[in-house]
PDB file of N, CA and C in Angstrom:
ATOM      1  N   UNK A   1      -2.731 -10.499  -4.051  1.00 62.00           N
ATOM      2  CA  UNK A   1      -3.809 -11.161  -3.362  1.00 62.00           C
ATOM      3  C   UNK A   1      -4.629 -10.117  -2.635  1.00 62.00           C
ATOM      4  N   UNK A   2      -5.930 -10.016  -2.904  1.00 77.00           N
ATOM      5  CA  UNK A   2      -6.779  -9.045  -2.204  1.00 77.00           C
ATOM      6  C   UNK A   2      -6.921  -9.393  -0.716  1.00 77.00           C
ATOM      7  N   UNK A   3      -6.852  -8.390   0.100  1.00 82.00           N
ATOM      8  CA  UNK A   3      -7.004  -8.561   1.544  1.00 82.00           C
ATOM      9  C   UNK A   3      -8.290  -7.883   1.979  1.00 82.00           C
ATOM     10  N   UNK A   4      -8.965  -8.461   2.956  1.00 81.00           N
ATOM     11  CA  UNK A   4     -10.254  -7.924   3.388  1.00 81.00           C
ATOM     12  C   UNK A   4     -10.253  -7.409   4.814  1.00 81.00           C
ATOM     13  N   UNK A   5      -9.310  -7.828   5.625  1.00 85.00           N
ATOM     14  CA  UNK A   5      -9.311  -7.433   7.031  1.00 85.00           C
ATOM     15  C   UNK A   5      -7.919  -6.988   7.463  1.00 85.00           C
ATOM     16  N   UNK A   6      -7.888  -6.304   8.605  1.00 86.00           N
ATOM     17  CA  UNK A   6      -6.604  -5.901   9.178  1.00 86.00           C
ATOM     18  C   UNK A   6      -5.772  -7.122   9.545  1.00 86.00           C
ATOM     19  N   UNK A   7      -6.425  -8.184   9.979  1.00 88.00           N
ATOM     20  CA  UNK A   7      -5.705  -9.411  10.344  1.00 88.00           C
ATOM     21  C   UNK A   7      -5.024 -10.033   9.126  1.00 88.00           C
ATOM     22  N   UNK A   8      -5.717 -10.061   7.995  1.00 89.00           N
ATOM     23  CA  UNK A   8      -5.119 -10.589   6.768  1.00 89.00           C
ATOM     24  C   UNK A   8      -3.926  -9.734   6.344  1.00 89.00           C
ATOM     25  N   UNK A   9      -4.067  -8.418   6.468  1.00 89.00           N
ATOM     26  CA  UNK A   9      -2.963  -7.525   6.132  1.00 89.00           C
ATOM     27  C   UNK A   9      -1.755  -7.828   7.016  1.00 89.00           C
ATOM     28  N   UNK A  10      -1.983  -7.954   8.314  1.00 88.00           N
ATOM     29  CA  UNK A  10      -0.877  -8.222   9.230  1.00 88.00           C
ATOM     30  C   UNK A  10      -0.205  -9.558   8.903  1.00 88.00           C
ATOM     31  N   UNK A  11      -1.004 -10.594   8.596  1.00 87.00           N
ATOM     32  CA  UNK A  11      -0.410 -11.893   8.246  1.00 87.00           C
ATOM     33  C   UNK A  11       0.501 -11.767   7.035  1.00 87.00           C
ATOM     34  N   UNK A  12       0.089 -10.993   6.042  1.00 87.00           N
ATOM     35  CA  UNK A  12       0.924 -10.794   4.855  1.00 87.00           C
ATOM     36  C   UNK A  12       2.182  -9.991   5.193  1.00 87.00           C
ATOM     37  N   UNK A  13       2.032  -8.966   6.015  1.00 86.00           N
ATOM     38  CA  UNK A  13       3.201  -8.189   6.426  1.00 86.00           C
ATOM     39  C   UNK A  13       4.178  -9.060   7.221  1.00 86.00           C
ATOM     40  N   UNK A  14       3.628  -9.904   8.077  1.00 84.00           N
ATOM     41  CA  UNK A  14       4.467 -10.787   8.877  1.00 84.00           C
ATOM     42  C   UNK A  14       5.221 -11.773   7.979  1.00 84.00           C
ATOM     43  N   UNK A  15       4.547 -12.262   6.938  1.00 84.00           N
ATOM     44  CA  UNK A  15       5.225 -13.151   5.980  1.00 84.00           C
ATOM     45  C   UNK A  15       6.406 -12.443   5.330  1.00 84.00           C
ATOM     46  N   UNK A  16       6.212 -11.182   4.972  1.00 83.00           N
ATOM     47  CA  UNK A  16       7.300 -10.452   4.334  1.00 83.00           C
ATOM     48  C   UNK A  16       8.458 -10.220   5.298  1.00 83.00           C
ATOM     49  N   UNK A  17       8.165 -10.136   6.595  1.00 82.00           N
ATOM     50  CA  UNK A  17       9.240 -10.026   7.574  1.00 82.00           C
ATOM     51  C   UNK A  17      10.002 -11.337   7.693  1.00 82.00           C
ATOM     52  N   UNK A  18       9.301 -12.453   7.479  1.00 79.00           N
ATOM     53  CA  UNK A  18       9.960 -13.765   7.547  1.00 79.00           C
ATOM     54  C   UNK A  18      10.787 -14.040   6.301  1.00 79.00           C
ATOM     55  N   UNK A  19      10.369 -13.457   5.186  1.00 75.00           N
ATOM     56  CA  UNK A  19      11.130 -13.628   3.949  1.00 75.00           C
ATOM     57  C   UNK A  19      12.272 -12.622   3.966  1.00 75.00           C
ATOM     58  N   UNK A  20      13.033 -12.571   2.965  1.00 65.00           N
ATOM     59  CA  UNK A  20      14.090 -11.565   2.797  1.00 65.00           C
ATOM     60  C   UNK A  20      15.199 -11.676   3.839  1.00 65.00           C
ATOM     61  N   UNK A  21      15.282 -12.789   4.544  1.00 67.00           N
ATOM     62  CA  UNK A  21      16.357 -13.030   5.508  1.00 67.00           C
ATOM     63  C   UNK A  21      16.518 -11.905   6.527  1.00 67.00           C
ATOM     64  N   UNK A  22      15.421 -11.375   7.009  1.00 70.00           N
ATOM     65  CA  UNK A  22      15.504 -10.286   7.980  1.00 70.00           C
ATOM     66  C   UNK A  22      15.742 -10.772   9.397  1.00 70.00           C
ATOM     67  N   UNK A  23      15.397 -12.023   9.679  1.00 77.00           N
ATOM     68  CA  UNK A  23      15.575 -12.585  11.016  1.00 77.00           C
ATOM     69  C   UNK A  23      14.964 -11.703  12.107  1.00 77.00           C
ATOM     70  N   UNK A  24      13.734 -11.289  11.893  1.00 84.00           N
ATOM     71  CA  UNK A  24      13.039 -10.458  12.878  1.00 84.00           C
ATOM     72  C   UNK A  24      12.535 -11.364  13.993  1.00 84.00           C
ATOM     73  N   UNK A  25      12.948 -11.098  15.241  1.00 87.00           N
ATOM     74  CA  UNK A  25      12.505 -11.943  16.357  1.00 87.00           C
ATOM     75  C   UNK A  25      10.989 -11.896  16.540  1.00 87.00           C
ATOM     76  N   UNK A  26      10.415 -12.982  17.002  1.00 87.00           N
ATOM     77  CA  UNK A  26       8.962 -13.069  17.201  1.00 87.00           C
ATOM     78  C   UNK A  26       8.466 -11.988  18.141  1.00 87.00           C
ATOM     79  N   UNK A  27       9.220 -11.685  19.187  1.00 91.00           N
ATOM     80  CA  UNK A  27       8.800 -10.647  20.143  1.00 91.00           C
ATOM     81  C   UNK A  27       8.663  -9.290  19.445  1.00 91.00           C
ATOM     82  N   UNK A  28       9.537  -9.016  18.501  1.00 88.00           N
ATOM     83  CA  UNK A  28       9.472  -7.756  17.763  1.00 88.00           C
ATOM     84  C   UNK A  28       8.241  -7.753  16.850  1.00 88.00           C
ATOM     85  N   UNK A  29       7.957  -8.883  16.214  1.00 86.00           N
ATOM     86  CA  UNK A  29       6.774  -8.975  15.353  1.00 86.00           C
ATOM     87  C   UNK A  29       5.490  -8.758  16.160  1.00 86.00           C
ATOM     88  N   UNK A  30       5.423  -9.349  17.344  1.00 87.00           N
ATOM     89  CA  UNK A  30       4.240  -9.192  18.192  1.00 87.00           C
ATOM     90  C   UNK A  30       4.072  -7.726  18.588  1.00 87.00           C
ATOM     91  N   UNK A  31       5.164  -7.106  18.985  1.00 91.00           N
ATOM     92  CA  UNK A  31       5.112  -5.695  19.394  1.00 91.00           C
ATOM     93  C   UNK A  31       4.705  -4.804  18.224  1.00 91.00           C
ATOM     94  N   UNK A  32       5.256  -5.058  17.052  1.00 88.00           N
ATOM     95  CA  UNK A  32       4.903  -4.292  15.862  1.00 88.00           C
ATOM     96  C   UNK A  32       3.432  -4.492  15.523  1.00 88.00           C
ATOM     97  N   UNK A  33       2.966  -5.738  15.562  1.00 85.00           N
ATOM     98  CA  UNK A  33       1.560  -6.022  15.281  1.00 85.00           C
ATOM     99  C   UNK A  33       0.612  -5.332  16.235  1.00 85.00           C
ATOM    100  N   UNK A  34       0.995  -5.248  17.504  1.00 88.00           N
ATOM    101  CA  UNK A  34       0.173  -4.573  18.498  1.00 88.00           C
ATOM    102  C   UNK A  34       0.100  -3.065  18.251  1.00 88.00           C
ATOM    103  N   UNK A  35       1.121  -2.519  17.611  1.00 88.00           N
ATOM    104  CA  UNK A  35       1.186  -1.071  17.389  1.00 88.00           C
ATOM    105  C   UNK A  35       0.691  -0.630  16.014  1.00 88.00           C
ATOM    106  N   UNK A  36       0.366  -1.605  15.167  1.00 85.00           N
ATOM    107  CA  UNK A  36      -0.124  -1.267  13.826  1.00 85.00           C
ATOM    108  C   UNK A  36      -1.463  -0.545  13.949  1.00 85.00           C
ATOM    109  N   UNK A  37      -1.582   0.563  13.264  1.00 86.00           N
ATOM    110  CA  UNK A  37      -2.861   1.266  13.284  1.00 86.00           C
ATOM    111  C   UNK A  37      -3.837   0.571  12.331  1.00 86.00           C
ATOM    112  N   UNK A  38      -5.089   0.821  12.538  1.00 87.00           N
ATOM    113  CA  UNK A  38      -6.134   0.218  11.735  1.00 87.00           C
ATOM    114  C   UNK A  38      -5.993   0.709  10.286  1.00 87.00           C
ATOM    115  N   UNK A  39      -6.054  -0.191   9.302  1.00 87.00           N
ATOM    116  CA  UNK A  39      -5.881   0.225   7.914  1.00 87.00           C
ATOM    117  C   UNK A  39      -7.136   0.841   7.294  1.00 87.00           C
ATOM    118  N   UNK A  40      -8.231   0.827   8.033  1.00 86.00           N
ATOM    119  CA  UNK A  40      -9.503   1.311   7.501  1.00 86.00           C
ATOM    120  C   UNK A  40      -9.539   2.831   7.565  1.00 86.00           C
ATOM    121  N   UNK A  41     -10.050   3.536   6.594  1.00 89.00           N
ATOM    122  CA  UNK A  41     -10.669   3.003   5.393  1.00 89.00           C
ATOM    123  C   UNK A  41      -9.616   2.628   4.355  1.00 89.00           C
ATOM    124  N   UNK A  42      -9.849   1.517   3.671  1.00 88.00           N
ATOM    125  CA  UNK A  42      -8.998   1.146   2.560  1.00 88.00           C
ATOM    126  C   UNK A  42      -9.191   2.211   1.483  1.00 88.00           C
ATOM    127  N   UNK A  43      -8.106   2.681   0.910  1.00 91.00           N
ATOM    128  CA  UNK A  43      -8.159   3.827   0.019  1.00 91.00           C
ATOM    129  C   UNK A  43      -7.620   3.459  -1.350  1.00 91.00           C
ATOM    130  N   UNK A  44      -8.371   3.795  -2.410  1.00 93.00           N
ATOM    131  CA  UNK A  44      -7.888   3.537  -3.769  1.00 93.00           C
ATOM    132  C   UNK A  44      -6.747   4.490  -4.061  1.00 93.00           C
ATOM    133  N   UNK A  45      -5.611   3.930  -4.442  1.00 94.00           N
ATOM    134  CA  UNK A  45      -4.388   4.700  -4.615  1.00 94.00           C
ATOM    135  C   UNK A  45      -3.712   4.347  -5.930  1.00 94.00           C
ATOM    136  N   UNK A  46      -3.175   5.343  -6.587  1.00 95.00           N
ATOM    137  CA  UNK A  46      -2.455   5.148  -7.846  1.00 95.00           C
ATOM    138  C   UNK A  46      -1.136   4.409  -7.594  1.00 95.00           C
ATOM    139  N   UNK A  47      -0.428   4.765  -6.558  1.00 92.00           N
ATOM    140  CA  UNK A  47       0.831   4.169  -6.111  1.00 92.00           C
ATOM    141  C   UNK A  47       2.065   4.589  -6.894  1.00 92.00           C
ATOM    142  N   UNK A  48       1.906   5.395  -7.903  1.00 94.00           N
ATOM    143  CA  UNK A  48       3.067   5.885  -8.655  1.00 94.00           C
ATOM    144  C   UNK A  48       2.724   7.226  -9.297  1.00 94.00           C
ATOM    145  N   UNK A  49       2.043   8.081  -8.549  1.00 95.00           N
ATOM    146  CA  UNK A  49       1.595   9.343  -9.105  1.00 95.00           C
ATOM    147  C   UNK A  49       2.724  10.368  -9.034  1.00 95.00           C
ATOM    148  N   UNK A  50       3.415  10.491 -10.139  1.00 96.00           N
ATOM    149  CA  UNK A  50       4.493  11.470 -10.280  1.00 96.00           C
ATOM    150  C   UNK A  50       4.197  12.324 -11.495  1.00 96.00           C
ATOM    151  N   UNK A  51       4.948  13.378 -11.681  1.00 95.00           N
ATOM    152  CA  UNK A  51       4.681  14.298 -12.791  1.00 95.00           C
ATOM    153  C   UNK A  51       4.749  13.604 -14.151  1.00 95.00           C
ATOM    154  N   UNK A  52       5.556  12.557 -14.269  1.00 96.00           N
ATOM    155  CA  UNK A  52       5.655  11.880 -15.565  1.00 96.00           C
ATOM    156  C   UNK A  52       4.424  11.023 -15.872  1.00 96.00           C
ATOM    157  N   UNK A  53       3.554  10.796 -14.906  1.00 97.00           N
ATOM    158  CA  UNK A  53       2.337  10.026 -15.123  1.00 97.00           C
ATOM    159  C   UNK A  53       1.090  10.894 -15.211  1.00 97.00           C
ATOM    160  N   UNK A  54       1.273  12.206 -15.189  1.00 97.00           N
ATOM    161  CA  UNK A  54       0.156  13.140 -15.289  1.00 97.00           C
ATOM    162  C   UNK A  54       0.230  13.821 -16.636  1.00 97.00           C
ATOM    163  N   UNK A  55      -0.845  13.690 -17.425  1.00 97.00           N
ATOM    164  CA  UNK A  55      -0.886  14.284 -18.755  1.00 97.00           C
ATOM    165  C   UNK A  55      -1.640  15.606 -18.693  1.00 97.00           C
ATOM    166  N   UNK A  56      -1.022  16.639 -19.265  1.00 97.00           N
ATOM    167  CA  UNK A  56      -1.601  17.983 -19.244  1.00 97.00           C
ATOM    168  C   UNK A  56      -1.581  18.558 -20.651  1.00 97.00           C
ATOM    169  N   UNK A  57      -2.686  19.173 -21.047  1.00 97.00           N
ATOM    170  CA  UNK A  57      -2.744  19.889 -22.323  1.00 97.00           C
ATOM    171  C   UNK A  57      -1.889  21.143 -22.163  1.00 97.00           C
ATOM    172  N   UNK A  58      -0.834  21.269 -22.930  1.00 94.00           N
ATOM    173  CA  UNK A  58       0.121  22.358 -22.739  1.00 94.00           C
ATOM    174  C   UNK A  58      -0.397  23.714 -23.215  1.00 94.00           C
ATOM    175  N   UNK A  59      -1.442  23.725 -24.010  1.00 97.00           N
ATOM    176  CA  UNK A  59      -1.991  25.023 -24.439  1.00 97.00           C
ATOM    177  C   UNK A  59      -3.111  25.492 -23.520  1.00 97.00           C
ATOM    178  N   UNK A  60      -3.953  24.576 -23.045  1.00 97.00           N
ATOM    179  CA  UNK A  60      -5.071  24.961 -22.182  1.00 97.00           C
ATOM    180  C   UNK A  60      -4.732  24.802 -20.702  1.00 97.00           C
ATOM    181  N   UNK A  61      -3.567  24.188 -20.414  1.00 95.00           N
ATOM    182  CA  UNK A  61      -3.160  23.927 -19.027  1.00 95.00           C
ATOM    183  C   UNK A  61      -4.242  23.170 -18.260  1.00 95.00           C
ATOM    184  N   UNK A  62      -4.773  22.137 -18.920  1.00 97.00           N
ATOM    185  CA  UNK A  62      -5.800  21.309 -18.301  1.00 97.00           C
ATOM    186  C   UNK A  62      -5.321  19.873 -18.181  1.00 97.00           C
ATOM    187  N   UNK A  63      -5.740  19.237 -17.127  1.00 97.00           N
ATOM    188  CA  UNK A  63      -5.443  17.821 -16.945  1.00 97.00           C
ATOM    189  C   UNK A  63      -6.172  17.032 -18.030  1.00 97.00           C
ATOM    190  N   UNK A  64      -5.432  16.178 -18.737  1.00 98.00           N
ATOM    191  CA  UNK A  64      -6.069  15.371 -19.786  1.00 98.00           C
ATOM    192  C   UNK A  64      -6.066  13.880 -19.437  1.00 98.00           C
ATOM    193  N   UNK A  65      -5.235  13.484 -18.487  1.00 97.00           N
ATOM    194  CA  UNK A  65      -5.239  12.084 -18.107  1.00 97.00           C
ATOM    195  C   UNK A  65      -4.168  11.731 -17.098  1.00 97.00           C
ATOM    196  N   UNK A  66      -4.341  10.562 -16.527  1.00 97.00           N
ATOM    197  CA  UNK A  66      -3.363   9.987 -15.613  1.00 97.00           C
ATOM    198  C   UNK A  66      -3.069   8.589 -16.135  1.00 97.00           C
ATOM    199  N   UNK A  67      -1.797   8.274 -16.319  1.00 97.00           N
ATOM    200  CA  UNK A  67      -1.391   6.995 -16.895  1.00 97.00           C
ATOM    201  C   UNK A  67      -0.614   6.154 -15.881  1.00 97.00           C
ATOM    202  N   UNK A  68      -0.295   4.935 -16.262  1.00 96.00           N
ATOM    203  CA  UNK A  68       0.569   4.040 -15.484  1.00 96.00           C
ATOM    204  C   UNK A  68      -0.113   3.550 -14.216  1.00 96.00           C
ATOM    205  N   UNK A  69      -1.221   2.826 -14.383  1.00 96.00           N
ATOM    206  CA  UNK A  69      -2.043   2.374 -13.266  1.00 96.00           C
ATOM    207  C   UNK A  69      -1.718   0.946 -12.816  1.00 96.00           C
ATOM    208  N   UNK A  70      -0.645   0.320 -13.302  1.00 95.00           N
ATOM    209  CA  UNK A  70      -0.451  -1.096 -12.980  1.00 95.00           C
ATOM    210  C   UNK A  70      -0.191  -1.382 -11.508  1.00 95.00           C
ATOM    211  N   UNK A  71       0.243  -0.411 -10.728  1.00 92.00           N
ATOM    212  CA  UNK A  71       0.462  -0.656  -9.297  1.00 92.00           C
ATOM    213  C   UNK A  71      -0.647  -0.085  -8.426  1.00 92.00           C
ATOM    214  N   UNK A  72      -1.755   0.307  -9.048  1.00 94.00           N
ATOM    215  CA  UNK A  72      -2.856   0.892  -8.276  1.00 94.00           C
ATOM    216  C   UNK A  72      -3.638  -0.191  -7.547  1.00 94.00           C
ATOM    217  N   UNK A  73      -4.395   0.233  -6.559  1.00 91.00           N
ATOM    218  CA  UNK A  73      -5.235  -0.695  -5.817  1.00 91.00           C
ATOM    219  C   UNK A  73      -5.741  -0.052  -4.545  1.00 91.00           C
ATOM    220  N   UNK A  74      -6.457  -0.843  -3.767  1.00 87.00           N
ATOM    221  CA  UNK A  74      -6.946  -0.384  -2.466  1.00 87.00           C
ATOM    222  C   UNK A  74      -5.891  -0.717  -1.421  1.00 87.00           C
ATOM    223  N   UNK A  75      -5.425   0.299  -0.748  1.00 89.00           N
ATOM    224  CA  UNK A  75      -4.362   0.142   0.229  1.00 89.00           C
ATOM    225  C   UNK A  75      -4.802   0.719   1.573  1.00 89.00           C
ATOM    226  N   UNK A  76      -4.109   0.345   2.650  1.00 88.00           N
ATOM    227  CA  UNK A  76      -4.441   0.923   3.951  1.00 88.00           C
ATOM    228  C   UNK A  76      -4.351   2.448   3.904  1.00 88.00           C
ATOM    229  N   UNK A  77      -5.164   3.100   4.669  1.00 86.00           N
ATOM    230  CA  UNK A  77      -5.211   4.543   4.656  1.00 86.00           C
ATOM    231  C   UNK A  77      -3.854   5.167   4.993  1.00 86.00           C
ATOM    232  N   UNK A  78      -3.042   4.454   5.772  1.00 83.00           N
ATOM    233  CA  UNK A  78      -1.743   5.017   6.122  1.00 83.00           C
ATOM    234  C   UNK A  78      -0.750   4.780   5.029  1.00 83.00           C
TER     235      UNK A  78
END
C-alpha cells in the first residue's frame, strides 16, 4: 500500500506492532512514535542490492545491469 505522509507510515508501523503477538504497550508505542524521525525525503531503493543482483561484463569490467527489483520502492530516507 503506497504511503504519502509520515502519519500514514506511523499508522502502518503501529499496526505491525499490534500484529505478530508482540504485546507492545500503548505507552511504548506513543514514545516510539514521538521519537520517529521524519521519513522525508522518500527515497527510491532497490531493497535487495547484493553482489548477486549486480551484473558485470567480466571482460570489460563494466556494469551491465541490476536485477531483482520486486522489493524496490520509495522508502523513508532512514
